[in-house]
Short mmCIF file of C-alpha atoms in Angstrom, two decimals:
data_model
loop_
_atom_site.label_atom_id
_atom_site.label_comp_id
_atom_site.label_asym_id
_atom_site.label_seq_id
_atom_site.Cartn_x
_atom_site.Cartn_y
_atom_site.Cartn_z
CA UNK A 1 179.18 139.53 78.89
CA UNK A 2 175.87 140.08 79.58
CA UNK A 3 173.52 139.66 75.95
CA UNK A 4 170.74 141.97 74.82
CA UNK A 5 167.52 139.15 74.79
CA UNK A 6 164.20 138.65 73.27
CA UNK A 7 162.83 139.38 77.15
CA UNK A 8 164.84 142.55 76.94
CA UNK A 9 163.05 143.80 73.69
CA UNK A 10 159.81 142.39 74.30
CA UNK A 11 159.95 144.12 77.55
CA UNK A 12 160.19 147.47 75.43
CA UNK A 13 157.99 147.09 72.97
CA UNK A 14 155.22 146.62 75.34
CA UNK A 15 156.55 149.60 77.38
CA UNK A 16 156.17 151.49 73.68
CA UNK A 17 152.82 150.56 73.34
CA UNK A 18 151.55 151.40 76.40
CA UNK A 19 151.15 154.69 75.05
CA UNK A 20 151.70 154.75 71.72
CA UNK A 21 148.40 155.03 70.31
CA UNK A 22 147.12 157.79 72.45
CA UNK A 23 150.02 160.45 72.89
CA UNK A 24 151.61 162.05 70.06
CA UNK A 25 155.11 162.79 70.10
CA UNK A 26 156.08 166.04 72.15
CA UNK A 27 158.06 167.09 69.04
CA UNK A 28 155.44 166.75 66.63
CA UNK A 29 153.13 168.24 68.97
CA UNK A 30 155.46 171.55 69.18
CA UNK A 31 155.56 171.25 65.44
CA UNK A 32 151.84 171.57 65.47
CA UNK A 33 151.49 174.27 68.06
CA UNK A 34 154.31 176.43 66.30
CA UNK A 35 152.39 175.83 62.58
CA UNK A 36 149.44 177.35 64.27
CA UNK A 37 151.17 180.24 65.27
CA UNK A 38 152.28 181.01 61.76
CA UNK A 39 148.79 180.53 60.37
CA UNK A 40 147.15 182.97 58.45
CA UNK A 41 144.41 180.55 57.08
CA UNK A 42 141.36 180.67 58.60
CA UNK A 43 140.50 177.67 58.04
CA UNK A 44 143.64 176.00 58.56
CA UNK A 45 143.65 177.58 62.15
CA UNK A 46 140.54 176.04 63.21
CA UNK A 47 142.10 172.94 61.45
CA UNK A 48 145.35 173.16 63.43
CA UNK A 49 143.54 173.75 66.99
CA UNK A 50 141.11 170.79 66.24
CA UNK A 51 144.38 168.69 65.54
CA UNK A 52 146.10 170.31 68.91
CA UNK A 53 142.86 169.80 71.15
CA UNK A 54 142.70 165.92 69.90
CA UNK A 55 145.92 165.42 70.99
CA UNK A 56 145.51 166.90 74.18
CA UNK A 57 142.01 165.09 74.98
CA UNK A 58 143.47 161.78 73.72
CA UNK A 59 146.45 161.37 75.90
CA UNK A 60 144.55 163.09 79.06
CA UNK A 61 141.79 160.33 78.35
CA UNK A 62 143.97 157.54 77.10
CA UNK A 63 141.69 156.97 73.95
CA UNK A 64 143.51 156.80 70.93
CA UNK A 65 144.65 159.58 68.70
CA UNK A 66 143.05 158.28 65.55
CA UNK A 67 140.42 155.54 64.71
CA UNK A 68 143.32 153.70 62.77
CA UNK A 69 145.24 152.33 65.49
CA UNK A 70 147.52 150.76 62.71
CA UNK A 71 149.52 147.76 62.56
CA UNK A 72 152.56 147.35 64.77
CA UNK A 73 156.29 147.70 63.34
CA UNK A 74 159.32 147.27 65.31
CA UNK A 75 162.85 148.31 64.29
CA UNK A 76 165.49 146.78 66.25
CA UNK A 77 168.88 147.98 65.37
CA UNK A 78 172.06 145.76 67.15
CA UNK A 79 175.60 147.65 67.19
CA UNK A 80 177.85 145.53 64.80
CA UNK A 81 179.74 144.25 68.18
CA UNK A 82 176.19 144.14 70.12
CA UNK A 83 176.18 140.19 72.36
CA UNK A 84 172.45 139.07 71.76
CA UNK A 85 170.04 136.15 71.96
CA UNK A 86 167.35 136.91 70.08
CA UNK A 87 165.44 133.42 70.04
CA UNK A 88 162.00 133.69 69.37
CA UNK A 89 161.90 137.74 69.20
CA UNK A 90 159.19 137.17 66.71
CA UNK A 91 156.45 135.75 69.17
CA UNK A 92 157.81 137.55 71.99
CA UNK A 93 156.70 140.73 69.83
CA UNK A 94 153.56 139.16 68.91
CA UNK A 95 152.22 138.37 72.31
CA UNK A 96 152.80 141.88 73.12
CA UNK A 97 151.05 143.43 70.49
CA UNK A 98 148.22 141.00 71.03
CA UNK A 99 148.11 141.72 74.95
CA UNK A 100 148.11 145.69 74.05
CA UNK A 101 145.57 145.89 71.42
CA UNK A 102 143.51 143.86 73.43
CA UNK A 103 143.99 145.60 76.73
CA UNK A 104 143.43 148.82 75.40
CA UNK A 105 140.38 148.21 72.65
CA UNK A 106 142.43 148.99 69.82
CA UNK A 107 140.97 148.40 66.46
CA UNK A 108 142.74 145.12 64.77
CA UNK A 109 143.98 145.72 61.83
CA UNK A 110 145.28 143.15 59.84
CA UNK A 111 144.28 140.41 57.44
CA UNK A 112 145.63 136.78 57.63
CA UNK A 113 146.67 137.17 53.97
CA UNK A 114 146.70 140.05 51.20
CA UNK A 115 145.25 137.91 48.59
CA UNK A 116 144.17 134.43 49.53
CA UNK A 117 142.18 135.47 53.11
CA UNK A 118 140.99 138.81 54.05
CA UNK A 119 139.37 137.88 56.97
CA UNK A 120 140.61 139.13 60.35
CA UNK A 121 142.07 137.32 62.97
CA UNK A 122 141.18 139.39 65.46
CA UNK A 123 144.32 139.68 67.43
CA UNK A 124 146.26 142.31 64.86
CA UNK A 125 148.98 140.37 63.93
CA UNK A 126 151.65 139.64 62.57
CA UNK A 127 153.69 142.63 64.31
CA UNK A 128 155.97 143.71 61.36
CA UNK A 129 159.29 143.04 62.85
CA UNK A 130 162.90 144.19 61.30
CA UNK A 131 166.27 143.70 62.99
CA UNK A 132 169.56 145.46 61.19
CA UNK A 133 172.95 145.94 62.10
CA UNK A 134 174.85 149.26 62.43
CA UNK A 135 178.30 150.88 62.71
CA UNK A 136 179.41 151.58 66.18
CA UNK A 137 179.82 154.91 64.86
CA UNK A 138 176.23 155.55 64.27
CA UNK A 139 174.42 158.26 66.69
CA UNK A 140 171.16 156.63 66.13
CA UNK A 141 167.67 158.59 65.26
CA UNK A 142 165.70 159.40 68.70
CA UNK A 143 165.73 158.12 72.05
CA UNK A 144 162.90 157.91 74.76
CA UNK A 145 164.28 159.18 78.49
CA UNK A 146 164.73 155.65 80.83
CA UNK A 147 163.94 155.75 84.09
CA UNK A 148 166.72 153.54 85.17
CA UNK A 149 170.38 154.70 84.36
CA UNK A 150 173.21 152.40 83.13
CA UNK A 151 177.02 153.14 82.60
CA UNK A 152 177.32 150.96 79.56
CA UNK A 153 177.44 152.15 76.11
CA UNK A 154 174.48 151.91 73.68
CA UNK A 155 174.02 148.48 72.24
CA UNK A 156 170.28 148.11 71.01
CA UNK A 157 167.77 150.66 69.47
CA UNK A 158 164.11 149.75 69.60
CA UNK A 159 161.69 151.70 67.62
CA UNK A 160 158.06 151.03 67.51
CA UNK A 161 155.54 152.58 64.95
CA UNK A 162 151.65 152.19 64.51
CA UNK A 163 151.23 152.90 60.90
CA UNK A 164 147.68 153.56 59.31
CA UNK A 165 146.70 152.51 56.33
CA UNK A 166 145.89 156.36 55.32
CA UNK A 167 149.63 156.65 54.90
CA UNK A 168 150.83 153.27 53.60
CA UNK A 169 148.67 153.42 50.85
CA UNK A 170 149.82 156.95 50.04
CA UNK A 171 153.47 155.90 49.69
CA UNK A 172 155.54 155.62 46.34
CA UNK A 173 158.43 153.99 45.35
CA UNK A 174 160.07 155.01 41.50
CA UNK A 175 163.10 153.89 39.97
CA UNK A 176 164.52 156.69 38.38
CA UNK A 177 167.23 157.62 36.10
CA UNK A 178 170.17 159.10 37.66
CA UNK A 179 170.36 162.28 35.26
CA UNK A 180 166.63 163.10 36.62
CA UNK A 181 168.93 164.18 39.72
CA UNK A 182 166.96 166.69 42.25
CA UNK A 183 164.65 168.02 39.81
CA UNK A 184 163.27 164.08 39.45
CA UNK A 185 163.34 164.00 43.24
CA UNK A 186 161.16 166.98 43.47
CA UNK A 187 158.66 166.21 41.05
CA UNK A 188 157.85 162.78 42.50
CA UNK A 189 157.16 163.87 45.52
CA UNK A 190 155.20 166.90 43.92
CA UNK A 191 153.27 163.93 42.01
CA UNK A 192 152.20 162.09 44.77
CA UNK A 193 151.37 165.11 47.00
CA UNK A 194 148.86 166.22 44.58
CA UNK A 195 147.45 162.49 43.85
CA UNK A 196 147.56 161.65 47.50
CA UNK A 197 147.95 164.23 50.40
CA UNK A 198 143.87 164.81 50.92
CA UNK A 199 143.58 161.14 51.93
CA UNK A 200 146.58 161.43 54.22
CA UNK A 201 145.45 163.75 56.98
CA UNK A 202 148.22 166.66 56.58
CA UNK A 203 149.90 168.44 58.21
CA UNK A 204 152.37 165.49 57.01
CA UNK A 205 156.16 164.42 58.04
CA UNK A 206 157.16 163.22 55.13
CA UNK A 207 160.04 160.63 54.58
CA UNK A 208 161.79 160.22 51.27
CA UNK A 209 164.70 157.35 50.65
CA UNK A 210 167.02 158.07 48.33
CA UNK A 211 169.32 155.09 47.15
CA UNK A 212 169.67 151.46 47.85
CA UNK A 213 167.38 148.93 45.57
CA UNK A 214 163.85 148.81 44.69
CA UNK A 215 162.96 146.52 47.68
CA UNK A 216 165.25 148.62 50.61
CA UNK A 217 164.01 152.41 49.42
CA UNK A 218 161.33 152.03 51.12
CA UNK A 219 162.42 150.95 54.48
CA UNK A 220 164.72 153.75 54.16
CA UNK A 221 161.98 156.79 53.63
CA UNK A 222 160.20 154.48 56.37
CA UNK A 223 163.40 155.01 59.12
CA UNK A 224 163.42 158.83 58.04
CA UNK A 225 159.90 159.08 59.99
CA UNK A 226 161.41 158.23 63.19
CA UNK A 227 163.91 161.42 63.79
CA UNK A 228 162.67 164.31 65.82
CA UNK A 229 161.19 167.28 64.05
CA UNK A 230 164.16 170.26 63.38
CA UNK A 231 166.78 167.93 63.37
CA UNK A 232 168.99 167.40 60.27
CA UNK A 233 170.29 164.90 58.08
CA UNK A 234 174.01 164.10 58.86
CA UNK A 235 175.15 165.37 55.62
CA UNK A 236 174.54 169.06 54.83
CA UNK A 237 173.95 168.31 51.17
CA UNK A 238 170.89 166.12 52.55
CA UNK A 239 169.99 168.52 55.15
CA UNK A 240 170.11 171.54 52.70
CA UNK A 241 167.67 169.37 49.97
CA UNK A 242 165.44 168.72 53.13
CA UNK A 243 164.71 172.37 53.99
CA UNK A 244 164.19 173.07 49.63
CA UNK A 245 161.81 170.72 49.62
CA UNK A 246 159.69 171.60 52.25
CA UNK A 247 159.64 175.15 51.11
CA UNK A 248 158.29 173.38 48.06
CA UNK A 249 155.83 171.08 49.23
CA UNK A 250 154.87 174.46 51.49
CA UNK A 251 154.12 176.67 49.01
CA UNK A 252 151.63 173.86 47.01
CA UNK A 253 149.04 175.55 49.50
CA UNK A 254 147.45 172.60 49.99
CA UNK A 255 147.42 172.83 53.62
CA UNK A 256 145.79 171.37 56.93
CA UNK A 257 143.13 168.58 56.04
CA UNK A 258 143.73 169.77 52.39
CA UNK A 259 141.69 172.94 52.85
CA UNK A 260 144.30 175.36 52.38
CA UNK A 261 147.15 177.42 54.43
CA UNK A 262 150.70 177.52 55.08
CA UNK A 263 151.67 174.35 56.44
CA UNK A 264 150.99 170.98 54.53
CA UNK A 265 154.03 169.26 56.16
CA UNK A 266 155.71 170.08 59.77
CA UNK A 267 158.86 168.47 57.82
CA UNK A 268 160.50 166.42 55.59
CA UNK A 269 163.60 164.13 56.35
CA UNK A 270 166.03 162.49 54.02
CA UNK A 271 167.81 159.11 54.21
CA UNK A 272 170.26 158.17 51.60
CA UNK A 273 172.13 154.83 50.77
CA UNK A 274 174.18 153.83 48.14
CA UNK A 275 173.19 152.55 44.52
CA UNK A 276 174.24 150.95 41.56
CA UNK A 277 175.23 153.36 39.50
CA UNK A 278 172.76 152.75 37.03
CA UNK A 279 169.53 153.42 39.27
CA UNK A 280 168.28 156.33 41.36
CA UNK A 281 165.93 154.52 43.86
CA UNK A 282 163.58 156.92 45.39
CA UNK A 283 160.63 156.53 47.54
CA UNK A 284 158.21 158.71 49.36
CA UNK A 285 156.41 158.26 52.72
CA UNK A 286 153.68 160.61 53.10
CA UNK A 287 152.78 160.51 57.04
CA UNK A 288 150.03 161.94 58.88
CA UNK A 289 150.12 164.49 61.79
CA UNK A 290 149.20 161.39 64.09
CA UNK A 291 152.64 159.94 63.91
CA UNK A 292 153.06 157.35 66.48
CA UNK A 293 156.78 155.78 67.02
CA UNK A 294 158.89 155.66 70.07
CA UNK A 295 162.00 155.13 70.65
CA UNK A 296 164.37 153.33 73.33
CA UNK A 297 168.40 152.23 73.67
CA UNK A 298 169.48 149.67 75.66
CA UNK A 299 172.72 148.74 76.80
CA UNK A 300 174.84 145.58 76.72
CA UNK A 301 172.70 144.64 80.22
CA UNK A 302 169.21 145.23 78.49
CA UNK A 303 169.02 148.77 80.60
CA UNK A 304 167.44 151.93 79.70
CA UNK A 305 170.26 154.77 78.80
CA UNK A 306 169.57 158.00 79.15
CA UNK A 307 168.84 160.69 76.86
CA UNK A 308 167.88 163.84 75.78
CA UNK A 309 165.06 163.71 73.89
CA UNK A 310 162.06 161.69 74.42
CA UNK A 311 159.89 160.74 70.81
#
């Protein structure tokens, strides 16, 4: 049986990077258009018109949606029984990132060390790479439509995200008391919004992680951003929570560009996980309207699988 290889993943990431900085996810653009149709605040209407026009110009001209072209985050999900040879994966992805940032004139936004050496290497390296295994029953988060159609089952899913500092700087992790429950999570979300929404360029897409451990709950909130807008969490209880929190967020009236209006967030996505009996880990990940992600499913031969969704 042929294995998924480093070359398969690096080639997929490189394909994502060809357009990710300049082409807004279609589901996000559609959500902006829908928000504009429902908006009653004149200032917010003008703001949303500008954001929609910006997205169209960026895609047509091949220029970045935002001057902060972000750090590159790559999440590789492997099926539990996947055959894979991933030697040299970090180096291969780093090469793909450096080539694309140089070729497209994107701003290099990393420093060599956050504490001891804040000089810029000029390469936007390293890429931040994560490798996880998922259950065979996991249906995945989203997928790009592929040009090559293969027959085998999905065994690898590659997500690429460009994430700017405004979104990461607005995040929050808290270890709540389990008795805090939903009310505590809602209050954490509102506190984070009132402190930081204005510097995160709303309307927002909000990822919320609940569960895991102190070091993993932020990852849950980040992965929640990969889900397409208008999709629901797998469990009905979590899906209902998402809708309640979205209503709470939009009732704040913060609005587009924090200038007021009906739409502070386009979506709230919640990912949950087991945790210690004495903990309720929670993470809030505020993301701006320029949500730049791509996702592709591969089969065992490294070929792109078909999907009805481009994200």
